[in-house]
Structures are given as C-alpha cells and as structure tokens.
Amino acid sequence: MAISRVVLFLFFWNAILWTPARSDLVILKLDRKIDLTSQTVRVTSSLKIENAGPSTASKVLLAFPSHQARNIAELRSFYREGKSKVSSDQLRVELVEPQGMPPDLTFYAVQLQKDLRRGEILNLDVLAVFTHSLKPFPEQISQTEVQLVVFQDSAYYLSPYVVKVQSLGVKLPSKNVESFTKFENSKLIDSEIKYGPYENLPVFSYTPIVVHFESSSPFAVAQELLREIEISHWGNVQVTEHYKLVHGGAHNKGGFSRFDYQSRPFASESSSFRHLLARLPPRAHSVYYRDEIGNVSTSHLRGDSRKTELVIEPRYPMFGGWKTSFTIGYGLPLKDFLFQSEGRRLLNISFGCPIEDVVVDDLIVKVVLPEGSKDFYSSVPFSTKQWEEIKYSHLDIAGRPVLVLKKTNVVPEHNEPFLVQQSFTAEGASDASFWIFLLFVAYIVFMHVDMSISKSSASYISKLQWDEVQTSLQHVLSVINRCLAVHGKLEASLRDLSRTGDVRSCKAARKAADSVFKELLKELNLALGSLQSSPQAAQIWPKVEELVAKERELQERLILKHSSVVDSYEKKHSGREIENRIAAHEQKLVALRHEVDDLIEILDELC
C-alpha cells in the first residue's frame, strides 16, 4: 500500500530532516486546503515567500513524493495580490531534476516573471489536481451500503524550504467520518478537518495522515474518450464523442436486485449513479445520444443563448466496477468557432470532456480539417502528444487532413479552449464542387430516362403479387409489435406494483391487457389468412408461423409471471421470495424476447 511506502520514505529522510536549507528562500506563511468533495482531489496552497539570501531567485521549487506525483493531472501557479485577488496570468510550471535533492521526490519549478531580490516578498498560489487518489475501503460493498474511501497525505507541507508558519484544512463531502489521524492541533469541525498552525518546521518535514470517510459522489471514469471535431466550410462543426465509461468506486458485491433498487432508491444511490450532465457549447443542435444497441431515449436537453445542457441516463444504474459505452454527437454553428486573422483561419473550441465531474484516463481529440487545408498547427495551454492522419469522406479526392492530440489524466480543469490555425486553398473545395455538379447532372439524366417495365409482362405481375405479400407481412408485424407494446405495459404495471404496492391497479392493467389481446388476435388471424393465400408467401410463411408461435408463448409466460407476482403480493411474500418464484419465468422470457426480436428483424428486411 501507499502508506507503507510513506513509512519507508520517512525512515529514509530521518537523516536529512536536520540538514540546513538548500535555498535562501523562506516560506513565511503557508495555508493549504485539500478538497475531497469529489473523486478529483484539489490541493490549493497559498505561500508567502521571502528571499532571505544575498542572491536573486528566479524560480520556486515544488516537491511531491514520487508515488503521489504520478497522479498529478494539473499543476498551476499564480501571483496573489492582497488576501483574495489572484492574478489571471498563469506562471510557467515545468518538471525539473535539481542537483543534490532526494531521489524519491519529484520536483517542479515555478518560473517567476521577474527575479525575487534580497529582502523581497511575494505571494504565490499553487493548485495541484490529483486523480485516483481516493481509494475505496472496503473495496467491495453491497448495493445498499454507503461507499467509504481512504485518503493519505502529510499534515506538514513537503518543501525544500524552511516553513515558519503553516496550517492545513481538509474539506470533506459530509460530516460522516469513520476516522482520521489525530495529533497536536488537529480537530474536526462540521465537515472539515483542521491541522495546525505549526511553526518553524525544517526542510522536507513530512508527517503522514489518513482520512477514512463517506463519499457518495459518482466516481465516473472515462477509460477512453475519442472526440472527433469535423470542420466543414459549408457552415457547420460536427462533434462526435465516443465514451468507454466505468464506475471507479467500490465494486458491487452480492449481485444486483432490481426490486431492492426500486424499493430503496436512496440507499442504492449512495453507491451508484444514474445520471450524467454534459455541458455543451451554446447553440448546439442536432444532439443525439446512442450506444451499441441504438438510440437511447432517456436523455433531456435544455438550453438558451448562453448554454446547452444534456442530461443523459445510461440503460442501467452504474455501480462500482460496472462499465458502459455510448456516443454523444451534436452540431455547432461554424461562425461561432472559426475566425480569420492575417489570411489564416483559426478554430477556437474547448479541449476536454464536457461531462461534469468525469476523469478521463486517455483522451484523443481529432480535428478533421476541410480538404485543401495546409500549414496547420495547434496551440494548447498544456502539454499533449500530437500527430497527423488522413481521413477520406464523401467526394474527397486527396483526403481530409486530421490533427490528432492525445492527453492522459484529464480533469475538468482541462476543459479549456485551444486553437488550431490553418491555411486553406480553394483547389480542394473546387474539386468537391465539380463532383457535386457532376452528380447533379447524372441525377437529371436518370430522372428523364424511361426504365419502366411493361404492365403486361410476367415480371410486372410478379412484382404486384410480391407487393401484396409485403403489405400483408407489414400488417402481421404491426399486430405483433402492438402485442409487444401490451407486454411492456404489463411489465410496467409490475414495476408500479413493486413501488406502490397497489394490487388493484395491477389487476386492472391485466384485465385491460386481456381485452386488447383478444382484439389483436382477431386482427392477426385476418392478416395471416391474407398472407397464406398468396403463393408468393410460401418462402417466408415458416418464419411467420414461428414468429406467431413464439409471441404467443411469450404472452403466456408473461401472464403466468404477472399472476405469480400479484398472488405473492396478496400473500405478503418478501421481495426475495418473489424473485425466487419468478426466476424461471424471467429466464424463459428473456430467451423468448431475443427469439422474437431476431425473427422480427429477419422479416423486417423483407418489407
């Protein structure tokens, strides 16, 4: 575990804690805040630094244990003027390897805008954002248990400089704290743990602390996110985002009970999440949300001239360790994101993940430029890997250039605008226009050519007979689909029964379904008679008979399940007893639904 590494680390540093400071800089006062209210850990440090030596200083070193530095997603530094005013100019922070420093530490250098002279004081704010720093403990919980996590750090600020006065505040998501490390000047006030103040600490002071607390915030982690931003100079920007999402919290154990989830929603929601919020750019249009099965209708879109928000709901609640994949797509007005400057075209669009509070392990952004673009490059406010590709689309001749940017460990702080500059030649657009014109001419010629078949020919009569078969088949499939819709209403009545316990309403739904089934059976028999009478239907008739038989078997099984659940509720059986009683029915229903869906798909292709 990380804590064991920290202990070894401390043992190693006992020999150097009393060595003199390696710099003339002294931290007069330091106030550190650790925010643990979400899965992303944010550490804000406010430093008051004095140059007590004879020479000037051009940089300030920041030190992190190497095991902790691996989880750094973003590191920023700003000048602070007064108590609360922070400069908007971000200072440059870079990874360094200073001489004579401990090998198990990782160092970053904040480059000052101007040298700090002897006796001068500056105020500096440092923001460090960490991912995967909260560890579930226990690692497995049931769906009704709350999620507990462990966080490890130091009560003292790890620094190569002497710290005169320092304090630490750890902000938690709630007052529910299992335990935390206690020693001098430590206390829990509401949902915040405070350590300090501590005075006159030597260089590299480190005292480990462990906080074990309740966290019900969603640990949504996108293991992979591919964003494709396609630019069309015809007036549109098309954005397509492919997600592979996992719940990174404590894994679910003991299986999943739909009945318990619906009957005790507040208990289940503490260890799972059901909704995600995506903040899209203003004036986003043609928004869709789909997965491998097809379009997902459980989404809500709202927006105005300043924002567009998409609330998406996966097909099932996300518990710890569960995964899902889906795609979000939308269009944007080109004029809002593409500008011209000194003969070049500039694309200004956001880089990171638009879904709120999601950590992205691997993010790839592909900017697909119009054919004919050249001399293109990007300007991103943080480090990324970049390369180029070619994509071929409709009517392309040489292909469209693609600028690819990749970044790991992406957090909401990376959802910032970035620039792509390009030069554009008209030759590519002219080639596409020529092919569009040629296609238009070919279409006019095709529409004026008489390619009809004589009405007295055998092929024409055969076509009419096949059209009649297709019409009858469509009628059969329509009746079957209406039967399946009634199946859905019966299943919905059982869900309402588990939520409300209203047996009378459930029986009324069953009575209404029986009445509809009788009417649909009459209509189905008429359609089947018409279909069977046609000789052209001989090849598809076995599949139609099989579909009708499977639907009837499915209907009978569903009615048996419905009767069993209602009878169990009247006899006051427990939820577990009900699930055991209908388990065999449920397995058979799932298999029959798949068979019916496959047969409908086969016959649909013939219509």
XYZ file of C-alpha atoms in Angstrom:
607
model
C 0.000 0.000 0.000
C 0.990 3.630 -0.415
C 1.161 4.129 3.374
C 3.935 1.521 3.663
C 5.934 3.368 1.020
C 5.437 6.569 3.006
C 6.778 4.921 6.161
C 9.912 3.774 4.310
C 10.159 7.232 2.830
C 10.069 8.823 6.306
C 12.646 6.417 7.627
C 14.961 7.372 4.787
C 14.528 11.082 5.428
C 15.363 10.991 9.125
C 18.965 11.527 8.091
C 18.273 14.707 6.142
C 15.498 16.451 8.092
C 18.033 18.327 10.189
C 20.250 19.411 7.314
C 20.383 23.157 6.598
C 18.088 24.634 3.973
C 19.351 24.295 0.402
C 17.990 27.683 -0.655
C 17.865 31.268 0.533
C 14.080 31.268 0.127
C 11.949 31.024 3.276
C 8.202 30.370 3.399
C 6.949 32.839 5.987
C 3.360 31.585 5.949
C 1.579 28.743 4.194
C -2.112 27.904 4.133
C -3.048 24.607 2.444
C -6.582 23.462 1.553
C -7.402 19.906 0.376
C -10.810 19.458 -1.260
C -12.113 15.867 -1.085
C -15.737 16.588 -2.050
C -15.432 14.770 -5.399
C -13.351 11.952 -6.868
C -10.820 14.555 -8.041
C -8.564 15.810 -5.221
C -7.723 19.511 -5.415
C -4.969 20.961 -3.232
C -4.670 24.757 -3.061
C -1.595 26.192 -1.343
C -1.145 29.889 -0.575
C 2.522 30.720 0.066
C 4.128 33.886 1.373
C 7.787 33.636 0.334
C 10.770 35.820 1.283
C 14.224 35.868 -0.247
C 16.481 35.919 2.814
C 19.732 35.357 0.895
C 22.141 37.630 -0.921
C 21.377 36.471 -4.493
C 18.238 36.822 -6.581
C 15.814 33.925 -7.145
C 14.128 33.222 -10.479
C 12.117 30.125 -9.560
C 10.357 28.373 -6.698
C 10.632 24.594 -6.296
C 7.609 22.413 -5.524
C 8.232 18.916 -4.132
C 5.957 15.840 -4.238
C 6.533 12.210 -3.241
C 7.013 10.271 -6.476
C 4.062 7.927 -5.809
C 1.839 10.996 -5.428
C 3.314 12.860 -8.407
C 2.209 10.049 -10.739
C -1.402 11.066 -10.096
C -0.934 14.777 -10.806
C -3.340 15.775 -13.561
C -2.786 19.534 -13.484
C -0.373 21.897 -11.683
C -0.862 25.660 -11.868
C 0.594 28.681 -10.137
C -0.465 32.336 -9.919
C 0.652 35.530 -8.232
C -1.702 36.632 -5.477
C -2.244 40.327 -4.782
C -3.724 41.035 -1.357
C -5.754 38.460 0.568
C -8.104 37.255 -2.169
C -7.179 38.808 -5.527
C -5.391 36.287 -7.753
C -3.647 37.296 -10.973
C -5.127 35.892 -14.179
C -1.633 35.381 -15.635
C -0.605 31.776 -15.110
C 3.068 31.201 -14.302
C 5.028 28.576 -16.195
C 5.499 25.316 -14.257
C 7.910 22.667 -15.523
C 9.336 19.346 -14.362
C 12.950 19.662 -13.152
C 15.658 17.480 -11.621
C 17.659 19.720 -9.268
C 21.062 18.532 -8.113
C 21.565 17.222 -4.586
C 17.901 16.536 -3.907
C 16.397 13.264 -2.600
C 15.823 10.743 -5.432
C 12.352 9.611 -4.236
C 10.893 13.076 -4.728
C 9.562 14.691 -7.905
C 10.247 18.404 -8.331
C 8.531 21.115 -10.342
C 9.810 24.662 -10.802
C 7.565 27.727 -10.887
C 9.258 30.263 -13.172
C 8.811 33.789 -11.759
C 8.013 36.643 -14.132
C 10.729 38.731 -12.512
C 13.581 37.802 -10.196
C 12.967 37.989 -6.449
C 15.668 40.171 -4.896
C 17.076 40.018 -1.399
C 14.510 41.021 1.232
C 11.600 40.995 -1.234
C 8.389 39.062 -0.524
C 5.940 37.509 -2.970
C 2.576 35.791 -2.535
C 2.046 32.671 -4.624
C -0.959 30.396 -5.105
C -0.432 26.811 -6.286
C -3.229 24.496 -7.455
C -2.477 20.766 -7.714
C -5.178 18.428 -9.069
C -4.866 14.680 -8.451
C -6.778 11.713 -9.868
C -7.182 8.179 -8.493
C -6.012 9.381 -5.057
C -9.154 8.279 -3.191
C -9.123 4.519 -2.582
C -12.375 2.667 -1.733
C -12.157 0.901 1.615
C -13.681 -1.620 1.791
C -13.068 -2.357 -1.882
C -16.405 -4.221 -2.269
C -19.832 -3.259 -0.900
C -23.427 -4.326 -1.472
C -25.777 -2.082 -3.435
C -27.414 -0.685 -0.262
C -24.178 0.087 1.616
C -22.536 3.506 1.639
C -19.165 3.966 -0.038
C -16.172 4.679 2.215
C -12.856 5.913 0.842
C -9.353 6.492 2.224
C -7.109 9.494 1.538
C -3.430 9.743 2.524
C -1.206 12.813 2.670
C 1.003 14.742 5.089
C -0.032 17.172 7.805
C 3.147 19.122 7.006
C 3.891 20.764 3.682
C 6.706 18.875 1.927
C 9.142 21.551 0.789
C 12.871 22.139 0.212
C 12.428 25.432 2.115
C 12.044 26.234 5.804
C 8.397 26.950 6.679
C 7.841 29.423 9.509
C 4.062 29.038 9.983
C 1.695 26.652 8.232
C -1.823 25.212 8.547
C -3.906 22.621 6.720
C -7.666 22.234 6.118
C -9.209 19.062 4.684
C -12.713 19.624 3.299
C -14.958 16.519 3.238
C -18.242 15.888 1.384
C -20.183 15.334 4.644
C -19.857 15.063 8.428
C -19.719 11.252 8.214
C -16.098 10.477 9.075
C -15.032 6.979 10.110
C -11.611 8.036 11.386
C -8.735 10.443 10.808
C -5.179 10.812 12.086
C -5.112 12.861 15.286
C -2.191 14.622 16.859
C -1.384 18.090 18.186
C -3.552 20.958 16.916
C -5.937 18.713 14.958
C -9.724 18.883 15.147
C -12.884 18.069 13.193
C -15.320 20.962 12.723
C -18.500 20.041 10.827
C -17.200 18.579 7.545
C -13.652 19.960 7.727
C -10.549 18.620 9.469
C -8.044 21.258 10.551
C -4.377 20.749 11.335
C -2.144 23.460 12.766
C -0.875 26.036 12.935
C 2.651 24.571 13.088
C 5.752 26.747 13.377
C 9.428 26.629 12.375
C 9.425 23.327 10.527
C 12.677 22.238 8.808
C 13.038 21.305 5.151
C 11.296 18.147 3.901
C 9.109 17.806 7.003
C 6.573 15.037 6.455
C 4.020 13.547 8.870
C 1.524 11.101 7.298
C -2.209 11.459 7.873
C -5.012 9.097 6.839
C -8.668 10.124 6.485
C -11.385 7.449 6.193
C -14.737 8.978 5.261
C -18.030 8.524 3.425
C -18.232 9.649 -0.186
C -21.383 9.240 -2.271
C -20.163 11.340 -5.210
C -20.076 9.484 -8.565
C -16.675 8.029 -9.449
C -17.302 8.267 -13.200
C -14.093 7.448 -15.079
C -13.835 7.526 -18.871
C -11.167 4.928 -19.573
C -11.194 6.079 -23.186
C -12.724 9.151 -24.806
C -12.416 9.887 -28.515
C -13.607 13.361 -29.572
C -13.828 13.988 -33.329
C -14.316 17.626 -34.342
C -15.069 17.831 -38.061
C -14.895 21.245 -39.732
C -16.990 21.967 -42.791
C -16.580 25.300 -44.539
C -20.215 24.955 -45.598
C -21.212 26.361 -42.199
C -21.134 23.569 -39.587
C -18.882 21.977 -36.971
C -19.832 18.363 -36.195
C -18.648 16.965 -32.845
C -18.803 13.219 -32.102
C -17.688 11.814 -28.738
C -17.205 8.085 -28.044
C -17.075 7.124 -24.355
C -15.943 3.959 -22.546
C -17.100 4.680 -19.009
C -16.619 2.791 -15.739
C -17.691 3.421 -12.148
C -14.321 3.633 -10.384
C -15.688 3.334 -6.837
C -16.110 0.333 -4.537
C -17.158 -2.730 -6.560
C -20.657 -4.098 -6.148
C -20.857 -7.495 -4.428
C -23.710 -9.943 -3.885
C -25.409 -9.321 -7.227
C -27.957 -6.717 -8.213
C -31.595 -6.679 -7.107
C -33.905 -4.529 -9.214
C -36.601 -4.845 -6.548
C -34.315 -3.509 -3.781
C -33.078 -0.740 -6.080
C -36.620 0.496 -6.776
C -37.962 -0.006 -3.249
C -34.960 1.657 -1.541
C -33.678 4.209 -4.073
C -31.910 6.481 -1.579
C -29.819 3.610 -0.173
C -28.801 2.414 -3.648
C -27.937 5.888 -4.947
C -25.196 6.265 -2.318
C -23.101 3.613 -4.108
C -24.218 4.209 -7.721
C -25.097 6.963 -10.153
C -27.941 7.165 -12.636
C -27.477 10.465 -14.469
C -24.627 12.431 -16.054
C -24.674 16.104 -17.040
C -22.904 17.240 -20.218
C -22.393 20.995 -20.639
C -22.302 21.583 -24.381
C -21.429 24.850 -26.151
C -24.218 27.397 -26.708
C -26.423 26.926 -29.793
C -25.600 23.200 -30.071
C -28.119 21.493 -32.356
C -28.952 18.044 -33.783
C -27.950 16.452 -30.476
C -28.091 12.644 -30.180
C -27.180 10.048 -27.543
C -26.827 6.397 -28.527
C -24.993 3.180 -27.660
C -24.256 -0.134 -29.399
C -27.939 -1.141 -29.289
C -29.251 2.078 -30.801
C -30.691 5.424 -29.781
C -31.134 5.941 -26.012
C -34.278 7.945 -25.300
C -33.507 8.583 -21.601
C -31.931 11.987 -22.121
C -33.090 15.556 -21.616
C -31.825 18.627 -23.477
C -32.227 22.161 -22.225
C -30.506 25.359 -23.197
C -30.611 29.016 -24.148
C -28.333 31.516 -25.885
C -25.664 31.128 -23.171
C -25.552 27.371 -22.543
C -26.765 23.940 -23.628
C -27.110 21.135 -21.083
C -27.665 17.465 -21.904
C -28.743 15.156 -19.062
C -28.055 11.561 -20.082
C -29.136 8.367 -18.343
C -27.452 5.032 -19.137
C -29.663 1.990 -19.737
C -28.902 0.724 -16.211
C -27.697 2.268 -12.930
C -23.900 2.349 -12.652
C -22.487 0.532 -9.619
C -18.812 0.125 -8.731
C -16.863 -1.727 -11.419
C -19.733 -1.613 -13.943
C -18.962 -0.373 -17.460
C -20.889 1.192 -20.323
C -20.101 2.584 -23.776
C -22.033 5.298 -25.591
C -21.742 8.086 -28.149
C -22.801 11.734 -27.991
C -22.984 13.862 -31.119
C -24.019 17.434 -31.895
C -23.580 20.214 -34.437
C -22.326 23.768 -33.877
C -22.559 26.934 -35.995
C -19.252 27.421 -37.801
C -19.246 31.192 -37.379
C -19.123 30.836 -33.562
C -15.845 28.889 -33.621
C -13.940 29.698 -36.843
C -12.297 33.087 -37.373
C -9.904 34.663 -39.863
C -6.714 36.532 -38.996
C -3.927 37.652 -41.342
C -5.070 35.317 -44.106
C -5.248 32.270 -41.848
C -8.263 30.502 -40.361
C -8.409 29.917 -36.604
C -10.568 27.306 -34.890
C -11.260 28.119 -31.221
C -13.041 25.280 -29.387
C -12.900 23.521 -25.999
C -10.468 20.636 -25.482
C -11.595 18.432 -22.574
C -14.594 16.323 -21.600
C -17.933 18.187 -21.460
C -19.476 15.776 -18.912
C -19.351 17.148 -15.379
C -17.011 15.577 -12.774
C -15.626 12.888 -15.089
C -11.972 11.828 -15.005
C -10.588 10.743 -18.393
C -7.698 8.269 -18.377
C -6.978 8.578 -22.125
C -8.372 11.422 -24.239
C -7.866 11.660 -28.001
C -9.078 14.762 -29.832
C -9.186 14.540 -33.640
C -9.669 17.790 -35.552
C -10.768 16.918 -39.103
C -9.988 19.867 -41.377
C -11.513 20.520 -44.832
C -9.779 19.114 -47.870
C -7.257 21.645 -49.098
C -6.102 22.757 -45.629
C -2.344 23.060 -45.150
C 0.279 24.536 -42.796
C -1.884 23.739 -39.781
C -0.790 23.556 -36.145
C -2.386 23.754 -32.708
C -1.904 25.892 -29.631
C -2.923 24.061 -26.432
C -2.456 25.556 -22.931
C -0.972 22.279 -21.611
C 1.282 19.502 -22.894
C -0.150 16.933 -25.366
C 1.131 14.356 -27.828
C 0.354 15.322 -31.441
C 0.452 13.664 -34.848
C -1.305 13.861 -38.234
C -3.609 11.498 -40.128
C -5.720 11.491 -43.312
C -9.469 10.812 -43.406
C -11.491 10.105 -46.548
C -15.123 11.152 -46.735
C -17.767 11.720 -49.420
C -16.418 13.249 -52.656
C -12.891 13.634 -51.261
C -10.002 13.450 -53.717
C -6.827 13.762 -51.615
C -8.493 13.176 -48.249
C -9.012 15.478 -45.292
C -6.049 16.261 -43.008
C -6.600 15.286 -39.367
C -4.706 16.810 -36.447
C -4.654 14.339 -33.517
C -3.994 15.412 -29.918
C -3.679 12.921 -27.054
C -3.572 13.553 -23.307
C -3.775 11.273 -20.273
C -5.201 12.005 -16.831
C -7.703 14.646 -17.961
C -9.794 16.552 -15.387
C -12.397 19.371 -15.655
C -9.587 21.967 -15.459
C -8.531 20.839 -18.950
C -11.872 21.795 -20.492
C -10.343 24.997 -21.862
C -10.320 26.486 -25.376
C -7.496 25.590 -27.734
C -6.577 26.964 -31.156
C -5.975 25.269 -34.493
C -4.529 27.537 -37.193
C -4.601 26.612 -40.868
C -4.193 27.939 -44.367
C -6.849 26.985 -46.917
C -6.585 26.627 -50.690
C -9.594 26.760 -52.988
C -8.474 23.785 -55.101
C -9.899 21.235 -52.644
C -13.255 22.976 -52.456
C -13.327 23.343 -56.258
C -12.805 19.588 -56.735
C -15.676 18.810 -54.383
C -17.929 21.339 -56.137
C -17.115 19.747 -59.513
C -18.123 16.277 -58.302
C -21.344 17.623 -56.767
C -22.203 19.290 -60.105
C -21.433 16.058 -61.983
C -23.668 14.074 -59.629
C -26.473 16.590 -60.099
C -26.260 16.252 -63.914
C -26.297 12.449 -63.650
C -29.405 12.619 -61.459
C -31.260 14.792 -64.036
C -30.380 12.351 -66.831
C -31.522 9.382 -64.749
C -34.867 11.014 -63.938
C -35.619 11.605 -67.632
C -34.857 8.067 -68.825
C -37.878 5.737 -69.063
C -36.820 2.476 -67.393
C -40.305 1.209 -66.517
C -41.415 -2.415 -67.028
C -44.422 -3.222 -69.233
C -47.595 -3.778 -67.176
C -48.474 -6.869 -69.224
C -45.207 -8.677 -68.541
C -44.888 -11.600 -66.130
C -42.267 -9.769 -64.108
C -44.638 -6.852 -63.567
C -47.458 -9.178 -62.360
C -44.997 -10.977 -60.096
C -43.927 -7.624 -58.668
C -47.563 -6.711 -57.892
C -48.090 -10.026 -56.118
C -44.925 -9.519 -54.083
C -46.099 -6.018 -53.149
C -49.308 -7.586 -51.788
C -47.246 -10.083 -49.757
C -45.153 -7.247 -48.343
C -48.312 -5.310 -47.392
C -49.774 -8.353 -45.591
C -46.439 -9.031 -43.889
C -46.254 -5.435 -42.690
C -49.762 -5.837 -41.266
C -48.707 -9.006 -39.379
C -45.598 -7.316 -37.982
C -47.656 -4.291 -36.957
C -50.017 -6.511 -34.940
C -47.081 -8.371 -33.344
C -45.439 -5.071 -32.372
C -48.687 -3.882 -30.782
C -48.800 -7.133 -28.799
C -45.253 -6.458 -27.613
C -46.318 -2.967 -26.578
C -49.019 -4.534 -24.380
C -46.301 -6.788 -22.934
C -44.433 -3.641 -21.974
C -47.494 -2.226 -20.221
C -47.838 -5.431 -18.178
C -44.175 -5.216 -17.159
C -44.697 -1.549 -16.251
C -47.659 -2.481 -14.039
C -45.397 -4.922 -12.133
C -42.803 -2.169 -11.615
C -45.531 0.148 -10.337
C -46.700 -2.639 -8.026
C -43.197 -3.025 -6.537
C -43.047 0.724 -5.964
C -46.599 1.417 -4.666
C -47.969 -1.966 -3.578
C -51.282 -1.183 -5.330
C -52.586 -4.661 -6.258
C -55.912 -3.344 -7.534
C -54.290 -1.158 -10.208
C -52.086 -4.066 -11.280
C -55.127 -6.335 -11.714
C -56.888 -3.611 -13.712
C -53.865 -3.396 -16.043
C -54.054 -7.188 -16.531
C -57.771 -7.035 -17.344
C -57.221 -4.255 -19.908
C -54.355 -6.238 -21.481
C -56.538 -9.357 -21.859
C -59.147 -7.310 -23.684
C -56.574 -5.836 -26.085
C -55.039 -9.279 -26.704
C -58.452 -10.603 -27.859
C -58.918 -7.763 -30.350
C -55.380 -8.105 -31.669
C -55.827 -11.883 -32.116
C -58.815 -11.290 -34.430
C -56.852 -8.778 -36.471
C -53.816 -11.095 -36.612
C -55.892 -14.030 -37.932
C -57.242 -11.873 -40.792
C -53.726 -10.737 -41.738
C -52.397 -14.300 -41.595
C -55.237 -15.546 -43.824
C -54.470 -12.913 -46.435
C -50.757 -13.735 -46.324
C -51.205 -17.509 -46.507
C -53.456 -17.275 -49.580
C -50.659 -15.809 -51.715
C -48.315 -18.280 -53.473
C -45.527 -15.688 -53.278
C -45.550 -16.062 -49.456
C -44.524 -19.732 -49.456
C -40.863 -18.967 -48.725
C -41.484 -16.669 -45.755
C -44.511 -18.483 -44.289
C -42.463 -20.804 -41.969
C -40.775 -17.792 -40.369
C -44.135 -16.033 -39.939
C -45.629 -19.127 -38.269
C -42.613 -19.382 -35.971
C -42.906 -15.683 -35.025
C -46.618 -16.027 -34.176
C -45.955 -19.162 -32.086
C -43.074 -17.543 -30.184
C -45.115 -14.398 -29.462
C -47.989 -16.491 -28.079
C -45.606 -18.472 -25.887
C -44.054 -15.198 -24.706
C -47.527 -13.833 -23.951
C -48.495 -16.926 -21.922
C -45.247 -16.832 -19.925
C -45.689 -13.142 -19.164
C -49.261 -13.705 -17.942
C -48.019 -16.523 -15.669
C -45.325 -14.220 -14.256
C -47.883 -11.451 -13.746
C -50.260 -13.793 -11.905
C -47.436 -15.129 -9.700
C -46.263 -11.654 -8.647
C -49.808 -10.431 -7.884
C -50.543 -13.600 -5.898
C -47.299 -13.172 -3.929
C -48.136 -9.579 -3.044
C -51.580 -10.627 -1.838
C -49.931 -13.264 0.381
C -47.390 -10.693 1.698
C -44.301 -12.535 0.430
C -40.897 -10.832 0.716
C -39.047 -9.369 -2.253
C -36.510 -12.190 -2.254
C -39.283 -14.822 -2.240
C -40.956 -13.115 -5.189
C -37.703 -13.051 -7.171
C -37.096 -16.763 -6.486
C -40.663 -17.620 -7.521
C -40.464 -15.874 -10.881
C -36.791 -16.642 -11.662
C -37.630 -19.500 -14.053
C -40.237 -17.374 -15.839
C -37.771 -14.487 -16.137
C -35.084 -16.645 -17.780
C -37.539 -18.059 -20.312
C -38.969 -14.574 -21.032
C -35.507 -13.190 -21.797
C -34.801 -16.051 -24.222
C -38.195 -15.701 -25.939
C -37.788 -11.940 -26.338
C -34.456 -12.456 -28.093
C -36.000 -15.040 -30.435
C -38.973 -12.790 -31.238
C -36.672 -9.805 -31.867
C -34.468 -11.869 -34.204
C -37.492 -13.109 -36.199
C -38.925 -9.588 -36.491
C -35.559 -8.320 -37.727
C -35.393 -11.062 -40.388
C -38.930 -10.375 -41.639
C -38.427 -6.603 -41.459
C -35.683 -6.877 -44.068
C -38.222 -8.387 -46.499
C -40.684 -5.496 -46.182
